[in-house]
Amino acid sequence: MALQPIVTLENVMKAYGTFTALHNINLEIGTGEFVTLLGPSGCGKTTTLRLIGGFETADKGRITLAGSDVTQEPPYRRDINTVFQDYALFPHMTVAENVGYGLTVRANRKPKDERVRRVAEALALVGLADKADRKPKQLSGGQRQRVAMARALVRQPKVLLLDEPLSALDVKLREAMQVELKHLHQKLGITFLMVTHDQEEALVLSDRIAVMQGGRIAQIGSPSELYDRPASPYVADFIGAANLIACTFAGREGDVAKVRLPDGTLISGVEVQPGQGLKEGDKALVAIRPERMQAGQKSDGQSVLAATIMNQLFHGGRFQLEARLDGVDAPIFIDIARNTVAADGNVPQPGHRMEFHVAPLDVLVYRAEDAA
């Protein structure tokens, strides 16, 4: 069942001088969803967030919140709050004063007894009830992040905007805060819209991800949809890791596409956009996830790729092999789970020649032009 949209962007465009940051963006965010805008620096994700929050004004198009047009409304007239990347806490205020500040300003001022109650509820929600009297400098990075969350939540907004909220934390703390953020969203049930360039963070937290490229939405879908069936080589390479290999389209057998690698090897795959006009002899591109390339016994229907190992990288629970296919300049990467390595613990060494097998469903075929 589709969720009722709470935020809608219709043909939204934003330019800064001669630079167009957003090109006619259309986006619907459902009530209670956790949606992430994902992409590299300069792709338009932060501009989109700022337009929704009211910190920028669209040059064209319409933004609605819960059915009301807020395109020209200032931030304080939108039932939205933001957790900023740097937290922006007042150093001279206590934790409780920081959290309650938004309830003291004229536009949202609440009676003192209500402020005290809501601040206590917000601090309890983020696990900081015992830190109410401390100053921000007395807190850890993770605790300051939670204060910023409590300050945003105390106004009970319809939508919470998260501007790379975990980027200032170290890796271990960041992973722990991802779990807390997921639990918080599930507990509150309000809409979260997050901006990040961290693909793993987006995959872990989101109900849907909008991958952005050059001021446009390249693809939007669930994490599994984007990972398993990326619409373009750009999305395949940005969501997770992908071996992108230039090849030649060699026709079709039923629903299965055939491509020929530079050394003449013929492999089977799935056309991501059937009917896109690929003809035999056309330049094409395949994407294969490193973990989908398997060593060992070949199964029926799998294609075989022979490669020379160039390097071995240890990643704790897995080994990553850097290898080279005949006739292909760029290296490819193969992931091997550590618990699948032979009992003697041997891992292929540089210079070793070996075969890898891949199933048609794990070989995604694109037009070469799609990589542009």
Short mmCIF file of C-alpha atoms in Angstrom, two decimals:
data_model
loop_
_atom_site.label_atom_id
_atom_site.label_comp_id
_atom_site.label_asym_id
_atom_site.label_seq_id
_atom_site.Cartn_x
_atom_site.Cartn_y
_atom_site.Cartn_z
CA MET A 1 0.00 0.00 0.00
CA ALA A 2 1.44 3.38 -1.04
CA LEU A 3 2.12 5.90 1.72
CA GLN A 4 0.36 9.25 1.72
CA PRO A 5 2.87 11.85 0.48
CA ILE A 6 3.90 14.42 3.10
CA VAL A 7 6.56 16.22 1.04
CA THR A 8 6.20 16.75 -2.70
CA LEU A 9 8.55 18.49 -5.12
CA GLU A 10 7.11 19.29 -8.53
CA ASN A 11 9.46 20.42 -11.32
CA VAL A 12 11.73 22.20 -8.83
CA MET A 13 14.67 24.08 -10.31
CA LYS A 14 17.43 26.04 -8.59
CA ALA A 15 20.31 27.98 -10.16
CA TYR A 16 23.17 30.01 -8.75
CA GLY A 17 24.15 32.48 -11.45
CA THR A 18 24.95 30.46 -14.56
CA PHE A 19 25.20 27.19 -12.62
CA THR A 20 22.04 25.08 -12.43
CA ALA A 21 22.13 23.11 -9.18
CA LEU A 22 18.78 21.34 -9.70
CA HIS A 23 17.06 20.46 -12.98
CA ASN A 24 13.27 20.03 -12.64
CA ILE A 25 13.31 17.69 -9.65
CA ASN A 26 10.17 15.64 -8.99
CA LEU A 27 10.04 13.75 -5.69
CA GLU A 28 7.39 12.39 -3.33
CA ILE A 29 8.21 11.42 0.25
CA GLY A 30 5.64 9.36 2.11
CA THR A 31 4.45 9.94 5.66
CA GLY A 32 6.72 8.05 8.06
CA GLU A 33 9.33 7.17 5.43
CA PHE A 34 13.09 7.32 5.89
CA VAL A 35 14.37 8.66 2.58
CA THR A 36 18.00 9.44 1.79
CA LEU A 37 19.41 11.75 -0.86
CA LEU A 38 22.70 10.13 -1.88
CA GLY A 39 25.41 11.36 -4.17
CA PRO A 40 28.85 12.99 -4.47
CA SER A 41 29.64 16.62 -3.69
CA GLY A 42 27.91 19.00 -6.07
CA CYS A 43 25.13 16.61 -7.16
CA GLY A 44 22.32 18.75 -5.68
CA LYS A 45 21.38 16.75 -2.59
CA THR A 46 22.08 19.51 -0.04
CA THR A 47 20.37 22.11 -2.23
CA THR A 48 17.27 19.87 -2.31
CA LEU A 49 17.33 19.56 1.49
CA ARG A 50 17.72 23.32 1.94
CA LEU A 51 14.82 24.04 -0.42
CA ILE A 52 12.56 21.68 1.56
CA GLY A 53 13.70 23.27 4.83
CA GLY A 54 13.10 26.80 3.52
CA PHE A 55 16.74 27.90 3.71
CA GLU A 56 16.76 28.43 -0.08
CA THR A 57 13.98 29.47 -2.44
CA ALA A 58 13.21 27.56 -5.64
CA ASP A 59 13.53 29.46 -8.92
CA LYS A 60 10.82 27.31 -10.45
CA GLY A 61 8.38 24.60 -9.36
CA ARG A 62 6.38 23.88 -6.23
CA ILE A 63 7.07 22.35 -2.81
CA THR A 64 4.18 21.10 -0.69
CA LEU A 65 4.14 19.92 2.91
CA ALA A 66 1.14 17.86 4.04
CA GLY A 67 -0.81 19.23 1.06
CA SER A 68 0.02 22.92 1.69
CA ASP A 69 2.17 24.95 -0.70
CA VAL A 70 5.26 26.09 1.24
CA THR A 71 7.42 27.07 -1.74
CA GLN A 72 7.75 30.68 -0.58
CA GLU A 73 7.33 30.12 3.16
CA PRO A 74 10.25 30.84 5.55
CA PRO A 75 11.64 28.00 7.70
CA TYR A 76 9.76 28.98 10.86
CA ARG A 77 6.44 28.59 9.04
CA ARG A 78 7.19 25.03 7.95
CA ASP A 79 6.50 22.11 10.29
CA ILE A 80 10.04 20.88 9.63
CA ASN A 81 13.20 20.79 11.73
CA THR A 82 16.82 20.19 10.76
CA VAL A 83 19.80 18.43 12.34
CA PHE A 84 22.85 20.16 10.91
CA GLN A 85 26.21 18.61 10.13
CA ASP A 86 28.07 20.66 12.77
CA TYR A 87 25.20 20.40 15.35
CA ALA A 88 25.33 24.22 15.95
CA LEU A 89 24.89 23.93 19.73
CA PHE A 90 25.14 27.06 21.89
CA PRO A 91 28.31 26.55 24.01
CA HIS A 92 27.14 28.87 26.85
CA MET A 93 23.84 26.99 27.32
CA THR A 94 23.21 23.74 29.14
CA VAL A 95 21.96 20.69 27.30
CA ALA A 96 18.40 21.37 28.48
CA GLU A 97 18.60 25.02 27.41
CA ASN A 98 19.91 24.02 23.98
CA VAL A 99 17.12 21.52 23.50
CA GLY A 100 14.40 23.90 24.67
CA TYR A 101 15.62 26.98 22.82
CA GLY A 102 13.29 26.46 19.85
CA LEU A 103 10.31 26.56 22.24
CA THR A 104 11.29 30.01 23.55
CA VAL A 105 11.43 31.98 20.30
CA ARG A 106 8.39 34.07 19.40
CA ALA A 107 7.11 31.95 16.49
CA ASN A 108 6.98 28.74 18.59
CA ARG A 109 6.99 29.96 22.17
CA LYS A 110 5.43 27.57 24.69
CA PRO A 111 4.51 28.02 28.37
CA LYS A 112 7.33 27.19 30.79
CA ASP A 113 5.72 24.04 32.22
CA GLU A 114 5.19 22.66 28.70
CA ARG A 115 8.78 23.52 27.74
CA VAL A 116 10.14 21.68 30.78
CA ARG A 117 7.99 18.63 30.04
CA ARG A 118 8.86 18.47 26.33
CA VAL A 119 12.59 18.97 26.94
CA ALA A 120 12.57 16.14 29.49
CA GLU A 121 10.72 13.88 27.03
CA ALA A 122 13.12 14.69 24.20
CA LEU A 123 16.21 14.06 26.34
CA ALA A 124 14.77 10.77 27.59
CA LEU A 125 14.07 9.78 23.98
CA VAL A 126 17.76 10.15 23.04
CA GLY A 127 19.08 8.70 26.30
CA LEU A 128 20.44 11.94 27.79
CA ALA A 129 18.05 12.57 30.68
CA ASP A 130 21.00 12.59 33.12
CA LYS A 131 23.00 15.15 31.08
CA ALA A 132 20.45 18.00 31.16
CA ASP A 133 22.66 20.35 33.23
CA ARG A 134 25.92 19.80 31.34
CA LYS A 135 27.44 22.12 28.74
CA PRO A 136 28.18 20.85 25.21
CA LYS A 137 31.95 20.89 25.84
CA GLN A 138 31.42 18.30 28.59
CA LEU A 139 29.87 15.81 26.15
CA SER A 140 31.33 13.32 23.70
CA GLY A 141 30.77 13.68 19.96
CA GLY A 142 28.00 11.10 20.00
CA GLN A 143 26.27 12.82 22.92
CA ARG A 144 26.40 16.21 21.16
CA GLN A 145 24.85 14.59 18.12
CA ARG A 146 22.01 13.30 20.28
CA VAL A 147 21.49 16.76 21.81
CA ALA A 148 21.09 18.11 18.28
CA MET A 149 18.55 15.36 17.57
CA ALA A 150 16.61 16.15 20.76
CA ARG A 151 16.57 19.88 19.92
CA ALA A 152 15.13 19.10 16.48
CA LEU A 153 12.55 16.67 17.85
CA VAL A 154 11.31 18.78 20.77
CA ARG A 155 9.13 20.85 18.43
CA GLN A 156 7.48 17.63 17.23
CA PRO A 157 7.90 18.36 13.51
CA LYS A 158 6.13 16.51 10.71
CA VAL A 159 9.46 16.08 8.90
CA LEU A 160 13.00 15.84 10.26
CA LEU A 161 15.81 16.84 7.90
CA LEU A 162 19.24 15.32 8.55
CA ASP A 163 22.20 17.06 6.89
CA GLU A 164 25.01 14.45 7.04
CA PRO A 165 24.33 14.11 10.80
CA LEU A 166 26.97 11.42 11.46
CA SER A 167 29.84 12.72 9.35
CA ALA A 168 31.75 14.23 12.30
CA LEU A 169 31.90 10.92 14.20
CA ASP A 170 34.60 8.26 14.08
CA VAL A 171 33.84 4.94 12.40
CA LYS A 172 32.87 2.90 15.48
CA LEU A 173 30.68 5.64 16.93
CA ARG A 174 29.14 6.30 13.54
CA GLU A 175 28.08 2.67 13.23
CA ALA A 176 26.58 2.73 16.73
CA MET A 177 24.70 5.95 15.98
CA GLN A 178 23.29 4.44 12.78
CA VAL A 179 21.59 1.79 14.90
CA GLU A 180 20.28 4.46 17.31
CA LEU A 181 18.99 6.59 14.45
CA LYS A 182 17.16 3.61 12.94
CA HIS A 183 15.56 2.78 16.30
CA LEU A 184 14.58 6.43 16.81
CA HIS A 185 12.85 6.58 13.45
CA GLN A 186 10.96 3.36 14.13
CA LYS A 187 9.90 4.62 17.58
CA LEU A 188 8.73 8.07 16.43
CA GLY A 189 7.16 7.14 13.10
CA ILE A 190 7.76 10.63 11.64
CA THR A 191 9.30 11.31 8.25
CA PHE A 192 13.10 11.45 8.05
CA LEU A 193 14.90 12.93 5.05
CA MET A 194 18.68 12.53 5.19
CA VAL A 195 21.52 13.77 3.01
CA THR A 196 24.73 11.75 2.83
CA HIS A 197 27.52 10.78 0.47
CA ASP A 198 28.07 7.55 2.44
CA GLN A 199 26.51 4.69 0.47
CA GLU A 200 26.69 2.19 3.32
CA GLU A 201 24.92 4.60 5.66
CA ALA A 202 22.17 5.08 3.07
CA LEU A 203 21.76 1.32 2.56
CA VAL A 204 21.56 0.62 6.31
CA LEU A 205 19.11 3.35 7.27
CA SER A 206 16.79 4.07 4.36
CA ASP A 207 13.40 2.85 3.23
CA ARG A 208 14.17 4.47 -0.13
CA ILE A 209 17.23 6.12 -1.61
CA ALA A 210 17.32 8.82 -4.28
CA VAL A 211 20.70 8.69 -6.04
CA MET A 212 21.51 12.13 -7.45
CA GLN A 213 23.74 13.03 -10.37
CA GLY A 214 24.37 16.48 -11.79
CA GLY A 215 21.29 18.07 -10.22
CA ARG A 216 18.96 15.26 -11.26
CA ILE A 217 17.62 12.09 -9.63
CA ALA A 218 19.38 9.23 -11.43
CA GLN A 219 17.25 6.57 -9.69
CA ILE A 220 15.02 6.22 -6.65
CA GLY A 221 14.03 2.96 -4.99
CA SER A 222 14.55 0.67 -2.03
CA PRO A 223 18.14 -0.21 -1.08
CA SER A 224 17.75 -3.71 -2.52
CA GLU A 225 16.26 -2.40 -5.78
CA LEU A 226 19.13 0.01 -6.30
CA TYR A 227 21.75 -2.55 -5.34
CA ASP A 228 20.39 -5.46 -7.37
CA ARG A 229 19.05 -3.57 -10.40
CA PRO A 230 20.79 -0.20 -10.75
CA ALA A 231 19.35 1.74 -13.68
CA SER A 232 22.72 2.93 -14.97
CA PRO A 233 26.46 2.23 -14.60
CA TYR A 234 26.66 5.41 -12.50
CA VAL A 235 24.18 4.04 -9.95
CA ALA A 236 25.82 0.59 -10.03
CA ASP A 237 29.19 2.14 -9.26
CA PHE A 238 27.88 4.51 -6.58
CA ILE A 239 25.68 2.02 -4.71
CA GLY A 240 28.15 -0.58 -3.49
CA ALA A 241 31.07 -1.56 -5.70
CA ALA A 242 30.85 -2.76 -9.28
CA ASN A 243 33.25 -4.05 -11.90
CA LEU A 244 32.41 -2.09 -15.05
CA ILE A 245 33.76 -3.84 -18.14
CA ALA A 246 33.56 -2.59 -21.73
CA CYS A 247 32.27 -5.25 -24.14
CA THR A 248 30.39 -5.80 -27.39
CA PHE A 249 26.73 -6.74 -27.56
CA ALA A 250 26.41 -10.20 -29.14
CA GLY A 251 22.66 -10.67 -29.41
CA ARG A 252 19.98 -12.34 -27.31
CA GLU A 253 18.81 -15.84 -26.48
CA GLY A 254 15.27 -15.40 -25.22
CA ASP A 255 15.43 -13.06 -22.22
CA VAL A 256 19.20 -13.47 -21.85
CA ALA A 257 21.61 -10.99 -23.42
CA LYS A 258 24.99 -12.10 -24.76
CA VAL A 259 28.09 -9.91 -24.64
CA ARG A 260 31.63 -10.51 -25.83
CA LEU A 261 34.61 -9.35 -23.77
CA PRO A 262 37.75 -7.94 -25.43
CA ASP A 263 39.50 -11.35 -25.35
CA GLY A 264 36.55 -13.01 -27.13
CA THR A 265 34.97 -14.56 -24.02
CA LEU A 266 31.18 -14.77 -24.36
CA ILE A 267 29.12 -14.23 -21.21
CA SER A 268 25.39 -14.07 -20.46
CA GLY A 269 23.63 -11.27 -18.63
CA VAL A 270 20.45 -9.27 -18.11
CA GLU A 271 19.64 -6.13 -20.08
CA VAL A 272 18.77 -3.55 -17.46
CA GLN A 273 16.51 -1.67 -19.87
CA PRO A 274 15.25 -4.16 -22.49
CA GLY A 275 14.35 -2.59 -25.78
CA GLN A 276 16.83 0.24 -25.38
CA GLY A 277 18.04 -0.41 -28.92
CA LEU A 278 21.13 -2.58 -28.44
CA LYS A 279 21.98 -4.44 -31.63
CA GLU A 280 24.60 -7.09 -32.31
CA GLY A 281 27.99 -5.43 -32.62
CA ASP A 282 27.07 -2.34 -30.54
CA LYS A 283 29.39 -1.17 -27.78
CA ALA A 284 28.06 -2.14 -24.37
CA LEU A 285 29.06 -2.22 -20.73
CA VAL A 286 28.55 -4.85 -18.06
CA ALA A 287 28.46 -4.38 -14.29
CA ILE A 288 29.30 -7.27 -11.95
CA ARG A 289 29.42 -7.01 -8.15
CA PRO A 290 32.73 -8.23 -6.65
CA GLU A 291 30.95 -10.66 -4.30
CA ARG A 292 28.98 -12.22 -7.21
CA MET A 293 32.13 -13.56 -8.87
CA GLN A 294 32.63 -17.06 -7.52
CA ALA A 295 35.63 -19.35 -7.53
CA GLY A 296 35.29 -23.13 -7.44
CA GLN A 297 32.81 -25.44 -9.12
CA LYS A 298 30.88 -23.95 -12.05
CA SER A 299 27.09 -24.34 -12.03
CA ASP A 300 24.82 -24.76 -15.06
CA GLY A 301 24.24 -21.53 -16.94
CA GLN A 302 27.13 -19.65 -15.38
CA SER A 303 29.73 -17.85 -17.48
CA VAL A 304 33.45 -18.31 -16.93
CA LEU A 305 35.95 -15.46 -16.68
CA ALA A 306 39.69 -16.19 -16.51
CA ALA A 307 41.79 -13.59 -14.69
CA THR A 308 45.30 -13.06 -13.37
CA ILE A 309 45.58 -12.08 -9.70
CA MET A 310 47.45 -8.80 -9.23
CA ASN A 311 47.05 -8.16 -5.51
CA GLN A 312 45.41 -9.48 -2.35
CA LEU A 313 43.74 -7.15 0.15
CA PHE A 314 42.72 -8.29 3.65
CA HIS A 315 39.44 -6.81 4.97
CA GLY A 316 38.96 -8.84 8.13
CA GLY A 317 35.91 -10.95 7.28
CA ARG A 318 36.78 -11.11 3.59
CA PHE A 319 39.64 -11.03 1.13
CA GLN A 320 39.49 -8.73 -1.87
CA LEU A 321 41.44 -9.82 -4.92
CA GLU A 322 42.59 -7.30 -7.48
CA ALA A 323 42.74 -9.08 -10.83
CA ARG A 324 43.05 -8.39 -14.54
CA LEU A 325 41.03 -9.86 -17.39
CA ASP A 326 42.77 -10.46 -20.70
CA GLY A 327 42.39 -7.44 -22.97
CA VAL A 328 40.92 -5.21 -20.22
CA ASP A 329 43.08 -2.34 -18.97
CA ALA A 330 41.22 -1.50 -15.77
CA PRO A 331 41.52 -3.98 -12.89
CA ILE A 332 38.53 -5.87 -11.53
CA PHE A 333 37.90 -6.85 -7.92
CA ILE A 334 36.63 -10.12 -6.48
CA ASP A 335 35.43 -10.52 -2.88
CA ILE A 336 35.96 -13.86 -1.16
CA ALA A 337 34.41 -14.44 2.27
CA ARG A 338 37.06 -15.55 4.72
CA ASN A 339 35.02 -18.52 5.94
CA THR A 340 34.88 -19.93 2.40
CA VAL A 341 38.65 -20.11 1.99
CA ALA A 342 39.98 -23.67 1.84
CA ALA A 343 40.89 -25.41 5.09
CA ASP A 344 44.60 -24.78 4.47
CA GLY A 345 43.88 -21.04 4.49
CA ASN A 346 45.50 -20.43 1.12
CA VAL A 347 44.30 -17.40 -0.80
CA PRO A 348 45.28 -16.84 -4.45
CA GLN A 349 48.54 -14.92 -4.62
CA PRO A 350 49.72 -12.30 -7.15
CA GLY A 351 50.55 -13.92 -10.47
CA HIS A 352 48.13 -16.78 -9.94
CA ARG A 353 45.81 -17.53 -12.88
CA MET A 354 42.29 -18.65 -11.99
CA GLU A 355 38.72 -18.87 -13.23
CA PHE A 356 35.66 -17.19 -11.79
CA HIS A 357 32.03 -18.00 -12.48
CA VAL A 358 29.10 -15.64 -12.64
CA ALA A 359 25.37 -16.24 -13.13
CA PRO A 360 23.40 -14.34 -15.82
CA LEU A 361 21.25 -12.58 -13.20
CA ASP A 362 24.44 -11.10 -11.72
CA VAL A 363 25.70 -9.65 -15.01
CA LEU A 364 23.95 -6.35 -15.81
CA VAL A 365 24.17 -5.13 -19.40
CA TYR A 366 24.01 -1.44 -20.36
CA ARG A 367 24.52 0.62 -23.48
CA ALA A 368 28.01 2.13 -23.52
CA GLU A 369 26.38 5.57 -23.75
CA ASP A 370 24.72 5.02 -20.35
CA ALA A 371 28.12 5.42 -18.69
CA ALA A 372 28.34 9.07 -19.76
#
